[in-house]
mmCIF file of C-alpha atoms in Angstrom:
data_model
loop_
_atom_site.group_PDB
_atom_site.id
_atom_site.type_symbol
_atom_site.label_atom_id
_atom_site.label_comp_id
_atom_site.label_asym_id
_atom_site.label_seq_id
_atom_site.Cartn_x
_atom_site.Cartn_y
_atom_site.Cartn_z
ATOM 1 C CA UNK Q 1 114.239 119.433 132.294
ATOM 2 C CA UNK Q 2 111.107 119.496 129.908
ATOM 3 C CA UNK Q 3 110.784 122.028 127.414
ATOM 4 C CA UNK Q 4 107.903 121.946 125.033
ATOM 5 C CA UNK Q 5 108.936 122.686 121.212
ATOM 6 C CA UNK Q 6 106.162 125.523 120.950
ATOM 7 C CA UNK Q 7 106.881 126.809 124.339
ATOM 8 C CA UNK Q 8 110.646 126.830 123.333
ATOM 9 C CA UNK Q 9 109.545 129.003 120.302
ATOM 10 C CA UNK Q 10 107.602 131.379 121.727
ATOM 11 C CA UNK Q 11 110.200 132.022 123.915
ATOM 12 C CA UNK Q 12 112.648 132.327 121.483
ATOM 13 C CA UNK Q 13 110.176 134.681 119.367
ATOM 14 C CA UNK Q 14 109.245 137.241 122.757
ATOM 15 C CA UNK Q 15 113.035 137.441 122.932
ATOM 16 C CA UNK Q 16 113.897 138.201 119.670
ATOM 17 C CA UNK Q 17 110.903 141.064 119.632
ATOM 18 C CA UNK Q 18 112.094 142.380 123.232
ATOM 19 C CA UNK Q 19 115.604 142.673 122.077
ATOM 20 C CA UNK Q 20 114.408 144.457 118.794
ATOM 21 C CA UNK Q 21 112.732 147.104 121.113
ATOM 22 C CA UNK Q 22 115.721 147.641 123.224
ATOM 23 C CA UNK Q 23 118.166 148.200 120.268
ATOM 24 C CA UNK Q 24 115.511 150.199 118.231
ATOM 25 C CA UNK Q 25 116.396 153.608 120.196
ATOM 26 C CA UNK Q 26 120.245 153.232 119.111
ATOM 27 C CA UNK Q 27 119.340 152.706 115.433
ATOM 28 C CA UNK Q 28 116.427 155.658 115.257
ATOM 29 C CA UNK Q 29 118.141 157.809 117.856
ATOM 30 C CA UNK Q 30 118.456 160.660 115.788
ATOM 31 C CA UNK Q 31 115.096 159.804 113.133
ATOM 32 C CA UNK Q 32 112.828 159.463 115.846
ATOM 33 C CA UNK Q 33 111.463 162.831 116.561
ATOM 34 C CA UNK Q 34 107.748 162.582 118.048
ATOM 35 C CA UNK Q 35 106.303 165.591 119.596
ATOM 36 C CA UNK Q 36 102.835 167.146 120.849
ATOM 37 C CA UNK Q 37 99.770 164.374 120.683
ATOM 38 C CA UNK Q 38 101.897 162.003 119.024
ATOM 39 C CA UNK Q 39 104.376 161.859 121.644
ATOM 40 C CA UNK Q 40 101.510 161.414 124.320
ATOM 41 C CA UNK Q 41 99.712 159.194 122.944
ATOM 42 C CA UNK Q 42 103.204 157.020 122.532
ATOM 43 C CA UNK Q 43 103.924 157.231 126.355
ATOM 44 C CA UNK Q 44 100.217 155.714 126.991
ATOM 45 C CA UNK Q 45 101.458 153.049 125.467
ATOM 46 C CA UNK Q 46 102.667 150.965 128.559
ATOM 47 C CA UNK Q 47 99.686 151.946 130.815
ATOM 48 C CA UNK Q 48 97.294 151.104 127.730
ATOM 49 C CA UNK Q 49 98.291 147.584 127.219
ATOM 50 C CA UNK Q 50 98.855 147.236 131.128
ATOM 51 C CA UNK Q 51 95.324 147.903 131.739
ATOM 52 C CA UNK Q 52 94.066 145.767 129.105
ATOM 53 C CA UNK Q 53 95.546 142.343 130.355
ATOM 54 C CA UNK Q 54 93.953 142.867 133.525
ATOM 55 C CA UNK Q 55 90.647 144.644 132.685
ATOM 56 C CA UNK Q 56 88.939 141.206 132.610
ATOM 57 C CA UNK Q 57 90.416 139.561 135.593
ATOM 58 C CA UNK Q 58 89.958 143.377 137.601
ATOM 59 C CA UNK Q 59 86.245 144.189 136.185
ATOM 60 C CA UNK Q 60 84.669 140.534 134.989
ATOM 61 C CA UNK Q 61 85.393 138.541 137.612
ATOM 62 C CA UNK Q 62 83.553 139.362 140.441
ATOM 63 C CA UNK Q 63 82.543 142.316 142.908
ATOM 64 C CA UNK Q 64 85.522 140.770 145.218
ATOM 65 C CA UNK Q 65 88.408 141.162 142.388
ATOM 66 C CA UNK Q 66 86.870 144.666 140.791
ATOM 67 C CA UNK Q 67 86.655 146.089 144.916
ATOM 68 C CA UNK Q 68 90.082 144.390 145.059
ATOM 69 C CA UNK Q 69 91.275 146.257 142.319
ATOM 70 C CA UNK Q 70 90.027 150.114 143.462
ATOM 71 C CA UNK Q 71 91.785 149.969 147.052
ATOM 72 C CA UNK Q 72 94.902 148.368 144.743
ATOM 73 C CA UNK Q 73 94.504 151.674 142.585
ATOM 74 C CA UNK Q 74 94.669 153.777 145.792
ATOM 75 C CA UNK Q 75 97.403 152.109 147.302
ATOM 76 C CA UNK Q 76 99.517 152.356 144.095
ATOM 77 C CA UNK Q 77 99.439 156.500 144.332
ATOM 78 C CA UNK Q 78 100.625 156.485 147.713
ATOM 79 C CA UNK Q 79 102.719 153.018 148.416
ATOM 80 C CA UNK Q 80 106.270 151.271 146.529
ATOM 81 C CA UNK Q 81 105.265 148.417 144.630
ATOM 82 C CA UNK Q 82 105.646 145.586 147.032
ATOM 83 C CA UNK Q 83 103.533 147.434 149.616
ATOM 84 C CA UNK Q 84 101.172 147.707 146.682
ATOM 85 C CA UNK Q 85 100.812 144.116 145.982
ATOM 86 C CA UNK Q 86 100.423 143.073 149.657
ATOM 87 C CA UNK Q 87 97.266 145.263 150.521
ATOM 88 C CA UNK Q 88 95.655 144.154 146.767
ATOM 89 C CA UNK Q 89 96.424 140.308 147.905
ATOM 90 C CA UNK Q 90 95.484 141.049 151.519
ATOM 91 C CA UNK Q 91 92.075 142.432 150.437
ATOM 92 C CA UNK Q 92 91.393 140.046 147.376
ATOM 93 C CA UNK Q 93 91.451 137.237 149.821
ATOM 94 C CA UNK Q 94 89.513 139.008 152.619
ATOM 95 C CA UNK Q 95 86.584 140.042 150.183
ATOM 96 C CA UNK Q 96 86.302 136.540 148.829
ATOM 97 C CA UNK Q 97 86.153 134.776 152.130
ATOM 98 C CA UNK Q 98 83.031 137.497 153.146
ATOM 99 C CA UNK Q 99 81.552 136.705 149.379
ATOM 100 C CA UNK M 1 136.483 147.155 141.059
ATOM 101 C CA UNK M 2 136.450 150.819 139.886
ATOM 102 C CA UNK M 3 134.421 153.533 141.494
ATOM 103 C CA UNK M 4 131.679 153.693 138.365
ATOM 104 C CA UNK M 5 131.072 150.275 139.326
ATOM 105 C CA UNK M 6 130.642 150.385 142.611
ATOM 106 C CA UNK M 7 128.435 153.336 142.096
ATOM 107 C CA UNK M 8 126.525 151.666 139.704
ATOM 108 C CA UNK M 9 125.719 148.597 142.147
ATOM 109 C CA UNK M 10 124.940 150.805 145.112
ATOM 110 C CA UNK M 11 122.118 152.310 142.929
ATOM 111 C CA UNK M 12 120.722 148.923 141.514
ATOM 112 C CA UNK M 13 120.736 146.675 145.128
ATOM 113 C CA UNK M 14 117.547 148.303 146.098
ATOM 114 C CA UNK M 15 115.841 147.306 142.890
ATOM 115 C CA UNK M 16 117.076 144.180 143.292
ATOM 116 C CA UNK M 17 115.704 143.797 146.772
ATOM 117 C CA UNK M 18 112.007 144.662 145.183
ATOM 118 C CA UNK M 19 112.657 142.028 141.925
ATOM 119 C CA UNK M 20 113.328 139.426 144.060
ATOM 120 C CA UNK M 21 109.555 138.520 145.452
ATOM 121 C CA UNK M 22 108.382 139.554 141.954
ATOM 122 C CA UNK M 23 110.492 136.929 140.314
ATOM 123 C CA UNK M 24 109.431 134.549 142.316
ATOM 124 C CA UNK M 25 105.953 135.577 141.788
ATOM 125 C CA UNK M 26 106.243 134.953 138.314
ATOM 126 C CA UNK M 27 107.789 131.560 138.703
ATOM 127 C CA UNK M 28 104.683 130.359 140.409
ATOM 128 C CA UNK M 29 101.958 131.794 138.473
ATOM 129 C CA UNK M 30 103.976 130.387 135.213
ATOM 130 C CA UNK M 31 104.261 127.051 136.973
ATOM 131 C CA UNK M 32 100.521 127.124 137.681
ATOM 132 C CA UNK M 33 99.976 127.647 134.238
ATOM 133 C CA UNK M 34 101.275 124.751 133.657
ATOM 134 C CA UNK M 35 105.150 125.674 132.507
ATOM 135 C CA UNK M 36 108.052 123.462 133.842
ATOM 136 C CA UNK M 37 110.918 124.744 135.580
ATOM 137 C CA UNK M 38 113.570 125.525 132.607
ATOM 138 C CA UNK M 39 110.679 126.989 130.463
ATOM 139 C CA UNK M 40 110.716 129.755 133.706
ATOM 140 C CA UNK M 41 114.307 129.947 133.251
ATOM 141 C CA UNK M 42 114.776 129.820 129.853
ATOM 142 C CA UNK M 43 112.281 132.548 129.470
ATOM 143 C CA UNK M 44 113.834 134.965 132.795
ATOM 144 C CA UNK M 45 116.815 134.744 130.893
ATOM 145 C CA UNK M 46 116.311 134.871 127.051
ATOM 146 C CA UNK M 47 113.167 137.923 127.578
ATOM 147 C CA UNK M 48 114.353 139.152 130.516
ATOM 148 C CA UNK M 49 111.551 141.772 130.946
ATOM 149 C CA UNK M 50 108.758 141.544 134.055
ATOM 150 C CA UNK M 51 105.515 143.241 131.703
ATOM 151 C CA UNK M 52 105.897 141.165 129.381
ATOM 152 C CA UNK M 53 106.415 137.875 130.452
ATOM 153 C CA UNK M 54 103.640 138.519 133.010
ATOM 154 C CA UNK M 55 101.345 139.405 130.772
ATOM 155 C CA UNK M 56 102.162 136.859 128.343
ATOM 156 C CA UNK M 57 101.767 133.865 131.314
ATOM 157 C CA UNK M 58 98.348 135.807 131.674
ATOM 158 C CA UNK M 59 97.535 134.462 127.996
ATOM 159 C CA UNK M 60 99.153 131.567 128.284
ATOM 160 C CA UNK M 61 96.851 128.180 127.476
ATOM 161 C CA UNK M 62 97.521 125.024 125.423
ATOM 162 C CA UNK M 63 97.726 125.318 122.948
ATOM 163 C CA UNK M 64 99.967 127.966 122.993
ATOM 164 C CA UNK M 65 98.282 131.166 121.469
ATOM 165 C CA UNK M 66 101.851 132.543 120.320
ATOM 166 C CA UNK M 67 100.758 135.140 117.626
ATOM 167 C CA UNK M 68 98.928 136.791 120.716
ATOM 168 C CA UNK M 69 101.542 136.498 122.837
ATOM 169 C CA UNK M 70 104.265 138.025 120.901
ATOM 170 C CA UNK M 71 101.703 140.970 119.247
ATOM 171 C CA UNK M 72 101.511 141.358 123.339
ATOM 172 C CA UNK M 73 105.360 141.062 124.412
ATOM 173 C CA UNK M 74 105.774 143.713 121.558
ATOM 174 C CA UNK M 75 102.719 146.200 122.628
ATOM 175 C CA UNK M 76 104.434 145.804 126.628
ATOM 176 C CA UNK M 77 107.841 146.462 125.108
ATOM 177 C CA UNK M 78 107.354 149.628 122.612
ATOM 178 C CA UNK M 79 108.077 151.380 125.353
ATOM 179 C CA UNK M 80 111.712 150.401 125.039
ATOM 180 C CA UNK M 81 112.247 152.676 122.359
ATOM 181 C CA UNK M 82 112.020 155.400 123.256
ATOM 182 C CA UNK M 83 114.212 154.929 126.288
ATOM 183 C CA UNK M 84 116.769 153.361 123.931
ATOM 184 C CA UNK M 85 116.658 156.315 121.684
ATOM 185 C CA UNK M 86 116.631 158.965 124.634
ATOM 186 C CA UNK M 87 119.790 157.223 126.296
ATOM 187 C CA UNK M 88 121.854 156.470 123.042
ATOM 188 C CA UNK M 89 123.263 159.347 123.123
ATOM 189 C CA UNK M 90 124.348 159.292 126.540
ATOM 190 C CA UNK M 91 126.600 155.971 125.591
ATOM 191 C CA UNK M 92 128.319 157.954 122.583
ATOM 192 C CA UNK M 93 131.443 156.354 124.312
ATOM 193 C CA UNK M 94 130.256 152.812 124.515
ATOM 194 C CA UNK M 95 132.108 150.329 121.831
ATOM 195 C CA UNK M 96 129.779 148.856 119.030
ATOM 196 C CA UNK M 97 129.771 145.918 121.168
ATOM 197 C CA UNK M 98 129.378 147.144 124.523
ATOM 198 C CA UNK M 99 125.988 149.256 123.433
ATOM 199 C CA UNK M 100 124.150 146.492 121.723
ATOM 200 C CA UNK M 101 125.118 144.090 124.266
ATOM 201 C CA UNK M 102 124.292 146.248 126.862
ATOM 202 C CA UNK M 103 121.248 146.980 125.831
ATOM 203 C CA UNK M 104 120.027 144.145 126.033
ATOM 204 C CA UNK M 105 119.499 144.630 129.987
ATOM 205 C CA UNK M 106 117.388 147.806 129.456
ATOM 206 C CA UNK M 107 114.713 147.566 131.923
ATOM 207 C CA UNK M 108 112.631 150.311 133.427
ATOM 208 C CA UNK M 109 114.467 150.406 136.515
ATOM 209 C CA UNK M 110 118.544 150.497 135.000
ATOM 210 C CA UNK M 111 117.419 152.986 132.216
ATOM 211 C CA UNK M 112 115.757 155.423 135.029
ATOM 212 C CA UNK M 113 118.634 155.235 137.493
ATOM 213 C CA UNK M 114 121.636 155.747 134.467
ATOM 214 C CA UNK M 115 118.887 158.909 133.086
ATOM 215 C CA UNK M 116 119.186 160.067 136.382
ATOM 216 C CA UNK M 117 123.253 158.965 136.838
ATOM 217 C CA UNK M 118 123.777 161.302 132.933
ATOM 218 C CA UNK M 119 122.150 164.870 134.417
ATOM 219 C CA UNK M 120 125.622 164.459 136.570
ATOM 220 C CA UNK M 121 127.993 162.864 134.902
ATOM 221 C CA UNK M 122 128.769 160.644 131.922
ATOM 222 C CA UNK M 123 127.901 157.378 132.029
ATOM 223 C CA UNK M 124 130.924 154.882 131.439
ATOM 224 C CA UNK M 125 130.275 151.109 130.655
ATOM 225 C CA UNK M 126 131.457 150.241 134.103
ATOM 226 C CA UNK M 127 128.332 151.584 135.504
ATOM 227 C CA UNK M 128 125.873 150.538 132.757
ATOM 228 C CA UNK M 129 127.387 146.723 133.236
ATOM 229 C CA UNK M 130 127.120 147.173 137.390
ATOM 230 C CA UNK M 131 123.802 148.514 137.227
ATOM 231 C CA UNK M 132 122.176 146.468 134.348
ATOM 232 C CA UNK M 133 123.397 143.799 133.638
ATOM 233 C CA UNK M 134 123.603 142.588 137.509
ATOM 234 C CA UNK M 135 119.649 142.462 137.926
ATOM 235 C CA UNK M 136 118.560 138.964 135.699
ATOM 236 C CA UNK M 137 121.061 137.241 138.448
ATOM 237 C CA UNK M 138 118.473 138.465 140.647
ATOM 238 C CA UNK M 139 115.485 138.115 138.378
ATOM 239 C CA UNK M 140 116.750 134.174 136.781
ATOM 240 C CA UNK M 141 117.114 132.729 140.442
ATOM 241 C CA UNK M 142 113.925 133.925 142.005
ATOM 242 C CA UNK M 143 111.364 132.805 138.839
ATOM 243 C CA UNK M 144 113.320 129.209 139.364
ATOM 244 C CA UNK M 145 112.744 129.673 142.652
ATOM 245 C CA UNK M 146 109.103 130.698 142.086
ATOM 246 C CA UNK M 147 108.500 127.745 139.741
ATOM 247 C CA UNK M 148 109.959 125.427 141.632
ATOM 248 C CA UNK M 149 108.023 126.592 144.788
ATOM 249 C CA UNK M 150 104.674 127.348 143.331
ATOM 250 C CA UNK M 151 104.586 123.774 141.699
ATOM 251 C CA UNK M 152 104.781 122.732 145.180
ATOM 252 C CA UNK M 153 102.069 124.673 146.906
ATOM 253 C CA UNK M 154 99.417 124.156 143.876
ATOM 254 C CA UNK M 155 96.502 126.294 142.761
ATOM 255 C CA UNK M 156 97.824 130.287 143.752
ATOM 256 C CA UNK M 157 93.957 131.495 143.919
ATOM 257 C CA UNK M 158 93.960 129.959 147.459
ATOM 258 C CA UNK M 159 96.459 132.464 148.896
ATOM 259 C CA UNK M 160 95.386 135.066 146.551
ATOM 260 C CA UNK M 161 98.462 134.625 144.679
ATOM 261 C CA UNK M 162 96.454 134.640 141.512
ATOM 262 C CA UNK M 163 95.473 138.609 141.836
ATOM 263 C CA UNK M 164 99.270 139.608 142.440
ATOM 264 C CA UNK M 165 99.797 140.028 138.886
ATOM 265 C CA UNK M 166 96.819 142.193 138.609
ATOM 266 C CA UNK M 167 98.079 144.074 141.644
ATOM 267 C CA UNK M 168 101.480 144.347 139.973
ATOM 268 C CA UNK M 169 100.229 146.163 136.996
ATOM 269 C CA UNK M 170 97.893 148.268 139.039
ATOM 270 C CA UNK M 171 101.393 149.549 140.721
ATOM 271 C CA UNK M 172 103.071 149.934 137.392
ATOM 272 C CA UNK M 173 100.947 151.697 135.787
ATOM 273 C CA UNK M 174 100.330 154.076 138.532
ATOM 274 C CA UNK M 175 104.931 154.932 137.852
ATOM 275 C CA UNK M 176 103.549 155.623 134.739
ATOM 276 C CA UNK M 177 100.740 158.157 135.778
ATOM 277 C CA UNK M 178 100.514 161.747 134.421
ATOM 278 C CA UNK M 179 97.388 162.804 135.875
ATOM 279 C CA UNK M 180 94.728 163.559 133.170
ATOM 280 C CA UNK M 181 95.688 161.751 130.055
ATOM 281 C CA UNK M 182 96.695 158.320 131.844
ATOM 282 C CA UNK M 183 92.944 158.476 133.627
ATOM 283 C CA UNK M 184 91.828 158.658 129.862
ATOM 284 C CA UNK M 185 94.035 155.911 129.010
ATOM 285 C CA UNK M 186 92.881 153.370 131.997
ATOM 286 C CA UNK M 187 89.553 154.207 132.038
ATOM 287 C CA UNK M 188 89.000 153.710 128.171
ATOM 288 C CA UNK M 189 91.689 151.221 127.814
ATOM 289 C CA UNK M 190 89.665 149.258 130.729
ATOM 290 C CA UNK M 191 86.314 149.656 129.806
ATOM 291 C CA UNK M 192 86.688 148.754 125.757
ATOM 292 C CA UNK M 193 89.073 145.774 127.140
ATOM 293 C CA UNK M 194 86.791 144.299 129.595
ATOM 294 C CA UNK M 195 83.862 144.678 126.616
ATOM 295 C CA UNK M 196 85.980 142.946 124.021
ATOM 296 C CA UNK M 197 86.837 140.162 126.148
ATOM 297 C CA UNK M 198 82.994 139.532 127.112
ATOM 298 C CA UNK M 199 82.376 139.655 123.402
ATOM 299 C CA UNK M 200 85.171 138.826 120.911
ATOM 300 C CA UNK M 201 87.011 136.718 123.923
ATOM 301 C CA UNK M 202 90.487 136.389 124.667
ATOM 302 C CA UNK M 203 93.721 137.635 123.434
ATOM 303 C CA UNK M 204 91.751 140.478 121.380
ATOM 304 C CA UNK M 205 90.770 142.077 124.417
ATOM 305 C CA UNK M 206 94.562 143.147 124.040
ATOM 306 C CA UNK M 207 94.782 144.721 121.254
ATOM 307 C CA UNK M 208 91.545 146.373 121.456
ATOM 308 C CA UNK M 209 91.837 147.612 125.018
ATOM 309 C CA UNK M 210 95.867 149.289 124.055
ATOM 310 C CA UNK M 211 94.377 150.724 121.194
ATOM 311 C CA UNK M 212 91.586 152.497 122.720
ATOM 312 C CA UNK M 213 93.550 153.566 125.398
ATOM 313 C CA UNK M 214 96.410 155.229 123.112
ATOM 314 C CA UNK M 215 93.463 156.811 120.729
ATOM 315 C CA UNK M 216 92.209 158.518 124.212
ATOM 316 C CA UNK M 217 95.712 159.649 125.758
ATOM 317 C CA UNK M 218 95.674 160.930 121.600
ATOM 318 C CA UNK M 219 92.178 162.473 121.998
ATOM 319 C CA UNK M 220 93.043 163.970 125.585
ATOM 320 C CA UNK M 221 96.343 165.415 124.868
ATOM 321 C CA UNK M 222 96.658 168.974 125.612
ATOM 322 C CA UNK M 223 99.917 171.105 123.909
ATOM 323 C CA UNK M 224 101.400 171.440 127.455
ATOM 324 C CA UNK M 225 101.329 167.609 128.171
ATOM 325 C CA UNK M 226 104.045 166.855 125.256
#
């Protein structure tokens, strides 16, 4: 059972800040009011950072990974998640082997 | 059991069917990284929140870059408030207790199905509990699993393994999609992301890919998308 002090307090830290987030909406319930641009630009949020952390495996790895990456986007408008995942694995590994 | 219950776990088994493989996904990509078994499920339990912990096993190196990994677990997480405030007060009857414990288990998946579950009928504690807080039985057991798996089988970029993350948020962000304004947001939250981490390197691609990406869902907003 090894835990690493640092890993143990990052841990600790992401769960403190995920918590915070959760309970957030119960203390600014009625304060938070966001509305027209604002209010988009706050539900971009999630997609925004998404994007990010996989922007340089998806577009700076390789022609494999970034054609990868466009059928994925495809199959994510029309398929559930898991279905999603398969074809982006299934094709990942069939355009490296023909790289 | 009572009926709200009941109810509630009919509505979550299906999400737990899907967490499952995605638990255990996590397990072995963290193990590849190089964490041990109880790190996985020390962090399943105490985070408790797929995004982030994926996308902070993405950063993951030794040694540990935490300042970028919690500025990250906070930018995947923001989101969490404003479900929190939109279903507070739909758990006006909630205890003191039962709505900050219970809110711990807000994911994406409970907080859509009890949104959903409130346009009917009030939503009691016995169905927050049945729906919510049953899922990181689901979520803890398959990242051990994962980890203790994927330490097993080795390096994940033979199977491909290594681009189901990738995948993953692909998927998730297309739940998110809104047409216009989230093409905005990938493409320029892509492109500046991709740049930065050719340039500046890794974790500020982060930070500078989420902001560019909000600035443009800011820039592209139309009054009718609010």
């Amino acid at each position: 059972m090894r835990i690493d002090p640092t890993t143990l307090w990052t841990i600790l830290g992401m769960a403190v800040v995920t918590y915070l987030t959760r309970i957030a909406g119960l203390a600014f319930a009625d304060r938070l009011v966001l509305s027209g641009r604002a209010k988009v630009a706050f539900e971009a949020i999630p997609p925004a950072v998404l994007i990010a952390v996989i922007a340089p495996t998806a577009l700076a790895t390789g022609w494999p990974e970034t054609a990868a990456a466009a059928i994925t986007m495809v199959a994510a408008l029309r398929l559930p998640l898991l279905a999603t995942i398969a074809i982006g694995v299934a094709s990942v590994v069939a355009l490296r082997a023909v790289a | 059991m009572n009926g709200d219950a009941r109810e509630g776990l009919r509505d979550i088994a299906p999400v737990m069917v899907a967490a499952a493989p995605i638990g255990a996904l996590f397990g072995a990509i963290a193990a590849s990284k190089g964490l041990s078994v109880a790190e996985v499920a020390l962090m399943s339990t105490l985070v408790f929140a797929g995004g982030a912990q994926f996308a902070a096993i993405e950063l993951w190196a030794y040694p540990v870059p935490v300042a970028a990994i919690l500025f990250s677990t906070l930018l995947v997480n923001a989101r969490h408030v404003l479900m929190g405030a939109s279903l507070a007060p739909k758990t006006r009857g909630f205890s003191f207790a039962q709505r900050y414990l219970g809110f711990f288990f807000l994911t994406d998946e409970a907080w859509a199905l009890a949104e959903r579950r409130a346009t009917a009928c009030r939503v009691t504690p016995a169905y927050w509990f049945a729906c919510a807080a049953t899922l990181p039985g689901v979520w803890i057991g398959s990242s051990i699993l994962g980890a203790a798996i994927g330490a097993v089988l080795g390096d994940p970029s033979r199977f491909g393994a290594d681009f189901a993350f990738t995948a993953l948020f692909i998927g998730l962000v297309a739940g998110f999609n809104r047409g216009r304004v989230t093409v905005a947001t990938v493409a320029a939250s892509g492109g500046t992301a991709a740049l930065v981490h050719a340039t500046a390197g890794a974790p500020w691609h982060v930070l500078a890919g989420a902001f560019a990406g909000i600035a443009a869902a800011y820039l592209a907003a139309r009054p009718e998308d609010a």
